[in-house]
Each structure stands twice: as structure tokens, then as C-alpha cells.
mmCIF file of C-alpha atoms in Angstrom:
data_model
loop_
_atom_site.group_PDB
_atom_site.id
_atom_site.type_symbol
_atom_site.label_atom_id
_atom_site.label_comp_id
_atom_site.label_asym_id
_atom_site.label_seq_id
_atom_site.Cartn_x
_atom_site.Cartn_y
_atom_site.Cartn_z
ATOM 1 C CA MET A 1 76.229 27.469 -99.543
ATOM 2 C CA GLY A 2 78.584 30.470 -99.553
ATOM 3 C CA LYS A 3 82.394 30.467 -99.270
ATOM 4 C CA THR A 4 83.719 30.502 -95.732
ATOM 5 C CA LYS A 5 85.198 33.893 -95.103
ATOM 6 C CA LYS A 6 88.858 33.848 -94.154
ATOM 7 C CA THR A 7 89.873 35.085 -90.753
ATOM 8 C CA LEU A 8 92.246 37.968 -90.243
ATOM 9 C CA GLU A 9 94.795 35.492 -88.941
ATOM 10 C CA GLU A 10 94.578 33.380 -92.087
ATOM 11 C CA LEU A 11 94.999 36.440 -94.271
ATOM 12 C CA GLU A 12 97.992 37.596 -92.232
ATOM 13 C CA ASP A 13 99.542 34.139 -92.628
ATOM 14 C CA GLU A 14 99.024 34.371 -96.382
ATOM 15 C CA ARG A 15 100.613 37.809 -96.385
ATOM 16 C CA SER A 16 103.591 36.493 -94.414
ATOM 17 C CA ALA A 17 103.984 33.650 -96.868
ATOM 18 C CA LEU A 18 104.034 36.118 -99.772
ATOM 19 C CA GLU A 19 106.685 38.160 -98.013
ATOM 20 C CA GLN A 20 108.840 35.100 -97.410
ATOM 21 C CA GLU A 21 108.574 34.307 -101.093
ATOM 22 C CA ALA A 22 109.706 37.816 -101.982
ATOM 23 C CA TYR A 23 112.604 37.896 -99.543
ATOM 24 C CA ASP A 24 113.901 34.461 -100.547
ATOM 25 C CA GLU A 25 117.506 34.625 -101.708
ATOM 26 C CA LYS A 26 116.635 32.553 -104.754
ATOM 27 C CA THR A 27 113.857 34.774 -106.072
ATOM 28 C CA LYS A 28 115.538 38.067 -105.076
ATOM 29 C CA LEU A 29 112.333 39.955 -105.592
ATOM 30 C CA LEU A 30 112.540 42.333 -102.684
ATOM 31 C CA ASN A 31 114.996 43.536 -100.065
ATOM 32 C CA ARG A 32 113.534 42.735 -96.667
ATOM 33 C CA SER A 33 114.638 45.793 -94.682
ATOM 34 C CA GLN A 34 113.972 48.341 -97.431
ATOM 35 C CA PHE A 35 110.525 46.968 -98.270
ATOM 36 C CA GLN A 36 109.562 46.548 -94.602
ATOM 37 C CA GLU A 37 110.337 50.199 -94.089
ATOM 38 C CA LEU A 38 107.953 51.112 -96.911
ATOM 39 C CA LEU A 39 105.249 48.912 -95.395
ATOM 40 C CA GLU A 40 105.672 50.683 -92.072
ATOM 41 C CA LEU A 41 104.857 53.985 -93.760
ATOM 42 C CA GLN A 42 101.326 52.751 -94.355
ATOM 43 C CA ASN A 43 98.859 53.340 -91.566
ATOM 44 C CA GLU A 44 95.122 53.536 -90.885
ATOM 45 C CA GLU A 45 94.942 57.091 -92.235
ATOM 46 C CA GLU A 46 96.763 56.129 -95.438
ATOM 47 C CA PRO A 47 95.675 52.593 -96.264
ATOM 48 C CA GLU A 48 96.507 53.065 -99.946
ATOM 49 C CA PHE A 49 100.086 54.191 -99.452
ATOM 50 C CA VAL A 50 101.848 50.980 -100.472
ATOM 51 C CA ALA A 51 99.540 50.495 -103.463
ATOM 52 C CA GLU A 52 100.320 54.053 -104.602
ATOM 53 C CA ILE A 53 104.075 53.602 -104.288
ATOM 54 C CA VAL A 54 103.887 50.299 -106.135
ATOM 55 C CA GLU A 55 101.903 51.865 -108.965
ATOM 56 C CA MET A 56 104.313 54.757 -109.184
ATOM 57 C CA TYR A 57 107.436 52.614 -109.138
ATOM 58 C CA LEU A 58 106.128 50.162 -111.748
ATOM 59 C CA ALA A 59 104.892 52.919 -114.075
ATOM 60 C CA ASP A 60 108.290 54.548 -113.833
ATOM 61 C CA ALA A 61 110.089 51.232 -114.440
ATOM 62 C CA LYS A 62 107.962 50.424 -117.474
ATOM 63 C CA GLU A 63 108.589 53.824 -118.996
ATOM 64 C CA MET A 64 112.320 53.296 -118.626
ATOM 65 C CA LEU A 65 112.103 49.811 -120.111
ATOM 66 C CA ASN A 66 110.315 51.276 -123.141
ATOM 67 C CA GLU A 67 113.056 53.827 -123.509
ATOM 68 C CA LEU A 68 115.700 51.108 -123.318
ATOM 69 C CA SER A 69 113.841 49.008 -125.856
ATOM 70 C CA LYS A 70 113.847 51.924 -128.311
ATOM 71 C CA LEU A 71 117.552 52.579 -127.718
ATOM 72 C CA PHE A 72 118.417 48.968 -128.607
ATOM 73 C CA SER A 73 116.021 48.768 -131.542
ATOM 74 C CA GLU A 74 117.315 47.935 -135.046
ATOM 75 C CA GLU A 75 115.980 51.255 -136.243
ATOM 76 C CA LYS A 76 117.892 53.336 -133.730
ATOM 77 C CA VAL A 77 121.099 51.367 -134.145
ATOM 78 C CA LYS A 78 120.983 51.732 -137.951
ATOM 79 C CA GLU A 79 120.406 55.495 -137.596
ATOM 80 C CA ALA A 80 123.561 55.911 -135.518
ATOM 81 C CA GLU A 81 126.730 57.037 -137.276
ATOM 82 C CA ASP A 82 128.813 54.310 -135.688
ATOM 83 C CA GLY A 83 126.082 51.679 -136.009
ATOM 84 C CA LYS A 84 125.941 51.254 -132.239
ATOM 85 C CA PRO A 85 123.231 52.033 -129.729
ATOM 86 C CA ASN A 86 123.778 55.133 -127.619
ATOM 87 C CA TYR A 87 125.340 53.251 -124.709
ATOM 88 C CA ASN A 88 125.774 56.406 -122.640
ATOM 89 C CA THR A 89 122.067 57.131 -122.753
ATOM 90 C CA VAL A 90 121.288 53.477 -121.993
ATOM 91 C CA ARG A 91 123.546 53.616 -118.945
ATOM 92 C CA ALA A 92 121.916 56.825 -117.751
ATOM 93 C CA VAL A 93 118.452 55.218 -117.978
ATOM 94 C CA LEU A 94 119.713 52.068 -116.241
ATOM 95 C CA HIS A 95 121.227 54.183 -113.521
ATOM 96 C CA LYS A 96 117.911 55.881 -112.875
ATOM 97 C CA LEU A 97 116.043 52.568 -112.816
ATOM 98 C CA LYS A 98 118.651 51.152 -110.478
ATOM 99 C CA GLY A 99 118.279 54.135 -108.135
ATOM 100 C CA SER A 100 114.493 53.944 -107.850
ATOM 101 C CA SER A 101 114.654 50.142 -107.550
ATOM 102 C CA SER A 102 117.095 50.347 -104.658
ATOM 103 C CA THR A 103 114.894 52.836 -102.784
ATOM 104 C CA PHE A 104 111.856 50.673 -103.402
ATOM 105 C CA GLY A 105 113.762 47.532 -102.387
ATOM 106 C CA ALA A 106 113.603 45.736 -105.739
ATOM 107 C CA ASP A 107 116.937 43.951 -105.388
ATOM 108 C CA GLY A 108 116.435 41.606 -108.323
ATOM 109 C CA VAL A 109 115.703 44.440 -110.749
ATOM 110 C CA GLN A 110 118.650 46.369 -109.378
ATOM 111 C CA GLN A 111 120.943 43.425 -110.006
ATOM 112 C CA LYS A 112 119.700 42.962 -113.564
ATOM 113 C CA CYS A 113 120.357 46.657 -114.207
ATOM 114 C CA GLU A 114 123.957 46.127 -113.137
ATOM 115 C CA GLU A 115 124.358 43.083 -115.349
ATOM 116 C CA LEU A 116 122.989 44.935 -118.351
ATOM 117 C CA ARG A 117 125.247 47.847 -117.531
ATOM 118 C CA GLU A 118 128.251 45.504 -117.765
ATOM 119 C CA HIS A 119 127.182 44.400 -121.245
ATOM 120 C CA CYS A 120 126.909 48.084 -122.209
ATOM 121 C CA ILE A 121 130.402 48.784 -120.947
ATOM 122 C CA ASN A 122 131.626 45.890 -123.092
ATOM 123 C CA GLU A 123 129.454 47.186 -125.956
ATOM 124 C CA ASP A 124 128.114 43.678 -126.503
ATOM 125 C CA LEU A 125 124.827 44.375 -128.302
ATOM 126 C CA ASP A 126 123.794 40.719 -128.559
ATOM 127 C CA LYS A 127 124.158 40.203 -124.822
ATOM 128 C CA CYS A 128 122.347 43.475 -124.218
ATOM 129 C CA ARG A 129 119.373 42.209 -126.169
ATOM 130 C CA THR A 130 118.987 38.561 -125.119
ATOM 131 C CA GLY A 131 120.316 36.057 -122.632
ATOM 132 C CA GLU A 132 121.693 36.520 -119.170
ATOM 133 C CA GLY A 133 121.814 40.110 -117.992
ATOM 134 C CA SER A 134 119.951 41.320 -121.083
ATOM 135 C CA LEU A 135 117.141 43.828 -121.481
ATOM 136 C CA GLU A 136 114.845 40.887 -122.148
ATOM 137 C CA GLU A 137 115.736 39.417 -118.764
ATOM 138 C CA LEU A 138 115.337 42.779 -117.072
ATOM 139 C CA GLN A 139 111.867 43.144 -118.596
ATOM 140 C CA SER A 140 110.969 39.657 -117.427
ATOM 141 C CA ASN A 141 112.152 40.501 -113.911
ATOM 142 C CA VAL A 142 110.002 43.607 -113.803
ATOM 143 C CA ASP A 143 107.004 41.576 -115.036
ATOM 144 C CA ILE A 144 107.490 38.954 -112.319
ATOM 145 C CA LEU A 145 107.849 41.661 -109.684
ATOM 146 C CA SER A 146 104.757 43.403 -111.019
ATOM 147 C CA GLU A 147 102.688 40.212 -110.741
ATOM 148 C CA PHE A 148 103.908 39.617 -107.237
ATOM 149 C CA LEU A 149 103.155 43.170 -106.125
ATOM 150 C CA ALA A 150 99.632 42.920 -107.566
ATOM 151 C CA LYS A 151 99.030 39.840 -105.390
ATOM 152 C CA TYR A 152 100.610 41.476 -102.370
ATOM 153 C CA THR A 153 98.719 44.763 -102.546
ATOM 154 C CA ALA A 154 95.460 42.846 -103.089
ATOM 155 C CA LYS A 155 96.234 40.876 -99.938
ATOM 156 C CA ILE A 156 96.893 43.933 -97.774
ATOM 157 C CA LYS A 157 93.695 45.485 -99.102
ATOM 158 C CA GLU A 158 91.781 42.350 -98.100
ATOM 159 C CA ILE A 159 93.326 42.523 -94.624
ATOM 160 C CA TYR A 160 92.493 46.209 -94.261
ATOM 161 C CA GLU A 161 88.873 45.690 -95.361
ATOM 162 C CA LEU A 162 88.373 42.770 -93.011
ATOM 163 C CA SER A 163 89.891 44.659 -90.091
ATOM 164 C CA GLN A 164 87.574 47.616 -90.816
ATOM 165 C CA GLU A 165 84.581 45.263 -90.858
ATOM 166 C CA ALA A 166 85.672 43.781 -87.557
ATOM 167 C CA LYS A 167 85.898 47.274 -86.053
ATOM 168 C CA ALA A 168 82.445 48.159 -87.342
ATOM 169 C CA ASP A 169 81.034 45.039 -85.695
ATOM 170 C CA GLU A 170 82.501 45.909 -82.306
ATOM 171 C CA MET B 1 112.280 73.812 -88.356
ATOM 172 C CA ILE B 2 114.970 72.496 -90.695
ATOM 173 C CA HIS B 3 114.367 73.346 -94.306
ATOM 174 C CA VAL B 4 115.632 70.590 -96.574
ATOM 175 C CA LEU B 5 116.009 70.767 -100.350
ATOM 176 C CA TYR B 6 116.083 67.376 -102.061
ATOM 177 C CA ALA B 7 117.232 67.189 -105.692
ATOM 178 C CA GLU B 8 116.281 63.849 -107.224
ATOM 179 C CA ASP B 9 114.934 63.040 -110.684
ATOM 180 C CA SER B 10 113.160 59.794 -109.802
ATOM 181 C CA VAL B 11 109.572 60.546 -108.834
ATOM 182 C CA PRO B 12 108.920 57.294 -106.888
ATOM 183 C CA THR B 13 112.098 57.944 -104.895
ATOM 184 C CA GLN B 14 110.956 61.492 -104.124
ATOM 185 C CA PHE B 15 107.600 60.151 -102.968
ATOM 186 C CA ILE B 16 109.170 57.595 -100.636
ATOM 187 C CA ILE B 17 111.663 60.041 -99.159
ATOM 188 C CA LYS B 18 108.912 62.609 -98.525
ATOM 189 C CA ARG B 19 107.038 60.021 -96.462
ATOM 190 C CA LEU B 20 110.138 58.959 -94.559
ATOM 191 C CA VAL B 21 110.963 62.582 -93.739
ATOM 192 C CA ASN B 22 107.378 63.172 -92.542
ATOM 193 C CA ARG B 23 108.166 60.888 -89.636
ATOM 194 C CA ILE B 24 111.029 63.087 -88.451
ATOM 195 C CA ASP B 25 109.852 66.109 -86.506
ATOM 196 C CA ASP B 26 110.526 69.697 -87.523
ATOM 197 C CA ILE B 27 111.665 68.991 -91.048
ATOM 198 C CA GLU B 28 110.237 70.748 -94.070
ATOM 199 C CA LEU B 29 111.160 69.046 -97.336
ATOM 200 C CA VAL B 30 111.068 70.559 -100.815
ATOM 201 C CA CYS B 31 111.804 68.386 -103.852
ATOM 202 C CA VAL B 32 113.212 69.469 -107.203
ATOM 203 C CA ASN B 33 113.849 67.304 -110.236
ATOM 204 C CA ASP B 34 117.351 68.257 -111.337
ATOM 205 C CA GLY B 35 120.504 70.190 -110.491
ATOM 206 C CA LYS B 36 119.477 73.334 -112.354
ATOM 207 C CA ALA B 37 116.192 73.465 -110.425
ATOM 208 C CA ALA B 38 118.189 73.113 -107.198
ATOM 209 C CA LEU B 39 120.476 75.975 -108.236
ATOM 210 C CA ASP B 40 117.522 78.172 -109.252
ATOM 211 C CA TYR B 41 115.774 77.427 -105.971
ATOM 212 C CA CYS B 42 118.868 78.621 -104.095
ATOM 213 C CA LYS B 43 119.208 81.728 -106.281
ATOM 214 C CA ASN B 44 115.572 82.630 -105.582
ATOM 215 C CA ALA B 45 115.904 81.906 -101.878
ATOM 216 C CA LYS B 46 116.314 85.582 -101.050
ATOM 217 C CA ASP B 47 113.089 86.487 -102.842
ATOM 218 C CA GLY B 48 110.564 84.664 -100.744
ATOM 219 C CA ASN B 49 111.579 81.017 -100.972
ATOM 220 C CA LYS B 50 113.016 79.846 -97.725
ATOM 221 C CA ARG B 51 116.734 79.256 -97.736
ATOM 222 C CA PRO B 52 117.571 75.592 -97.487
ATOM 223 C CA ASP B 53 119.448 74.636 -94.329
ATOM 224 C CA ILE B 54 120.748 71.526 -96.037
ATOM 225 C CA ILE B 55 120.624 70.087 -99.549
ATOM 226 C CA LEU B 56 120.365 66.394 -100.360
ATOM 227 C CA MET B 57 121.754 66.158 -103.855
ATOM 228 C CA ASP B 58 121.359 63.149 -106.089
ATOM 229 C CA CYS B 59 124.554 62.886 -108.128
ATOM 230 C CA GLN B 60 123.244 61.900 -111.504
ATOM 231 C CA MET B 61 120.361 63.971 -112.852
ATOM 232 C CA PRO B 62 119.358 65.322 -116.266
ATOM 233 C CA VAL B 63 119.790 68.999 -117.295
ATOM 234 C CA MET B 64 122.466 69.585 -114.623
ATOM 235 C CA ASP B 65 123.968 66.882 -112.449
ATOM 236 C CA GLY B 66 124.517 67.102 -108.704
ATOM 237 C CA LEU B 67 128.219 67.848 -108.870
ATOM 238 C CA GLN B 68 127.825 70.702 -111.333
ATOM 239 C CA ALA B 69 124.909 72.110 -109.332
ATOM 240 C CA THR B 70 127.104 72.027 -106.222
ATOM 241 C CA ARG B 71 129.928 73.883 -107.986
ATOM 242 C CA GLU B 72 127.461 76.563 -109.094
ATOM 243 C CA ILE B 73 125.921 76.895 -105.647
ATOM 244 C CA ARG B 74 129.383 77.345 -104.149
ATOM 245 C CA LYS B 75 129.930 80.297 -106.510
ATOM 246 C CA LEU B 76 126.816 82.168 -105.360
ATOM 247 C CA ASP B 77 127.320 85.661 -103.883
ATOM 248 C CA ASP B 78 125.263 84.988 -100.777
ATOM 249 C CA PRO B 79 127.792 83.989 -98.085
ATOM 250 C CA ILE B 80 125.341 81.763 -96.222
ATOM 251 C CA LEU B 81 123.816 80.052 -99.244
ATOM 252 C CA SER B 82 127.140 79.442 -100.928
ATOM 253 C CA ARG B 83 128.192 77.483 -97.834
ATOM 254 C CA VAL B 84 124.960 75.501 -97.356
ATOM 255 C CA PRO B 85 125.735 71.892 -96.348
ATOM 256 C CA ILE B 86 125.300 69.627 -99.359
ATOM 257 C CA VAL B 87 125.109 65.865 -99.000
ATOM 258 C CA ALA B 88 125.714 63.711 -102.074
ATOM 259 C CA VAL B 89 123.234 60.877 -102.511
ATOM 260 C CA SER B 90 124.768 58.374 -104.836
ATOM 261 C CA SER B 91 123.879 55.148 -106.586
ATOM 262 C CA GLY B 92 127.552 54.355 -106.705
ATOM 263 C CA ILE B 93 128.334 55.485 -110.223
ATOM 264 C CA LYS B 94 132.096 55.246 -110.770
ATOM 265 C CA SER B 95 132.507 58.621 -112.426
ATOM 266 C CA MET B 96 130.915 60.323 -109.409
ATOM 267 C CA ASN B 97 132.586 58.748 -106.425
ATOM 268 C CA GLU B 98 133.099 60.202 -102.974
ATOM 269 C CA LYS B 99 136.288 62.037 -103.905
ATOM 270 C CA ASP B 100 134.656 63.602 -106.960
ATOM 271 C CA CYS B 101 131.765 64.767 -104.772
ATOM 272 C CA MET B 102 134.054 66.299 -102.172
ATOM 273 C CA ASP B 103 136.137 67.955 -104.896
ATOM 274 C CA ALA B 104 132.954 69.501 -106.293
ATOM 275 C CA GLY B 105 132.329 71.093 -102.896
ATOM 276 C CA MET B 106 130.001 68.634 -101.233
ATOM 277 C CA ASP B 107 130.243 68.121 -97.487
ATOM 278 C CA ASP B 108 129.178 64.532 -97.100
ATOM 279 C CA TYR B 109 128.350 61.451 -99.101
ATOM 280 C CA VAL B 110 125.759 58.725 -98.626
ATOM 281 C CA ALA B 111 125.010 55.720 -100.789
ATOM 282 C CA LYS B 112 121.503 54.827 -101.915
ATOM 283 C CA PRO B 113 119.124 53.512 -100.807
ATOM 284 C CA LEU B 114 118.142 56.279 -98.452
ATOM 285 C CA ASN B 115 116.229 54.900 -95.533
ATOM 286 C CA GLN B 116 114.893 56.167 -92.226
ATOM 287 C CA GLN B 117 118.169 55.614 -90.399
ATOM 288 C CA ALA B 118 120.332 57.317 -93.026
ATOM 289 C CA LEU B 119 117.973 60.311 -93.177
ATOM 290 C CA THR B 120 117.877 60.649 -89.391
ATOM 291 C CA ASN B 121 121.677 60.501 -89.242
ATOM 292 C CA ILE B 122 122.125 63.148 -91.917
ATOM 293 C CA LEU B 123 119.412 65.501 -90.699
#
């Protein structure tokens, strides 16, 4: 016996539940109004829009995290004349990540950027590397967001495909 | 048709803003990746490129930042281009606050994130 196919209503409920999870104050994954606006940009003619934006934002974020990782690496710090990471460059990268995160609606990532920025201002290398407000935490936040967005975009694809099937049956 | 030049180094942000602007009628948006590209675009405006009617300028960009680009644009010979409205789009960096933007010659200042409402208000 095959699996019972979900109805459009069930899928929409699942999508709503995912959104609630993202907008929850405790998880701080996504900003409701900013992300909703992005979702509204997707339509029948561009059913891949949100998936494309997600891919773009995450690729960009990961590139910046790699850059930050290199800037805080033992190698780079030892190379420096003053034995410190280039905090100005770190702050510039953080600023860029913060900007794209705010447009995308990734509030949690934005907040972690600010926390790390504070550690940079205080030139506290240990706190920059691990613990609260560290690069490690920022990376973890991006990973969690990435997992969530994979689930979410898969869900909206499922909804789109089912709604197309329903139209074809009419 | 309003011709808008948007200087912003973040590609995902550019992508999102392009789509938001698509929903506003009679706007043509061109994106560049840094302040120098914005300045060059303005300099070449006489030679075929359309003159921007308004510039949305991200403050912090590589190569040349938004404030420096604004100062350079204000020095251009063309009397219309040198007075093009420039709106600062800022992530709130302390060294580039509203006063700094106005002192550089910008006409208005908005904080990120840009959204549909903010864009409609500006444009």
C-alpha cells in the first residue's frame, strides 16, 4: 500500500508551522516582516525565486565566514606585525554580512555579527574565536539557518508541485 | 521613467532590491558594486548611459565607499549630474552616521533593511 498523499491544506499547515518556528523570539531565525516580503516576491511565473535568494544569501554568508575564519587563524595572527588579527578587515566583512542578513531578514545572524563586532572593538581574540558572540557561534547560527531554509524551500516546492497537479486535474 | 542607480556590494541584497523595485511602476534600476563604479557610471552618463535621476548609495563598500563617491560626484562638471539626489543606505556604522552622510553631500539617509515601503517612499 502506498503512502497517503498530503493535501494542500496539510502542507500549508506544515509551512505555517515552520514559519512560526522561524519567527519565534527564542530562535530568532528570521524577521517576520522582512522575510514575508521576500516570500511575496515569489509568484506563479517565478516559483524558484525564494530558493534562488536563499542559495545566493547562504553562499555569500559562507564565503564571508571562510574569510573571517582565515583572518582569525593562528597563521594570519602570527604573520601580523602586532600579533593581532586585522580587526578592521574583520569588521568590514562583518558589516557586509550584517547588511545582507538584514535585507534577507536573518535577525539571528545579524545579532551574532554585532556581538562579534563588539569583541573585535575590544580586541578580545579569545572571545572572537569561541564562546558567546564568537565566530564559532556565528558559524553555528548560519548552519542552523541553512538547515531551516532547506526544509522551508523544500516545503514550498512541495506545495507548488501539488498545486500544479491540482490545476492539471481540473 | 525614473532611472535609479543603486551602489551596493552585496549581491544577494542587489538581487532582492531589484525584485522589490520591479513592483514599482516606471522605475529602471541599474546596480553597481562599489563607489568607484557609481562615479564612473555618472561620468559616462553623457556618452550613452542614461543619467541617473536618483542614486541609492550604500555607505560602506570596497574600492571607494559611498561617502567618498558622493564627494566626487558633487565635484563633477555637469551641473545636473553633480546635483543628482543621493540617498545614503546605511547599516548603521558609527563612522558613517547621518551627519557624516549629509556633510559628504548626500540628500537623505535611510537605514537598512530596505523594504518595499522604504523604496516607495524614497522613489
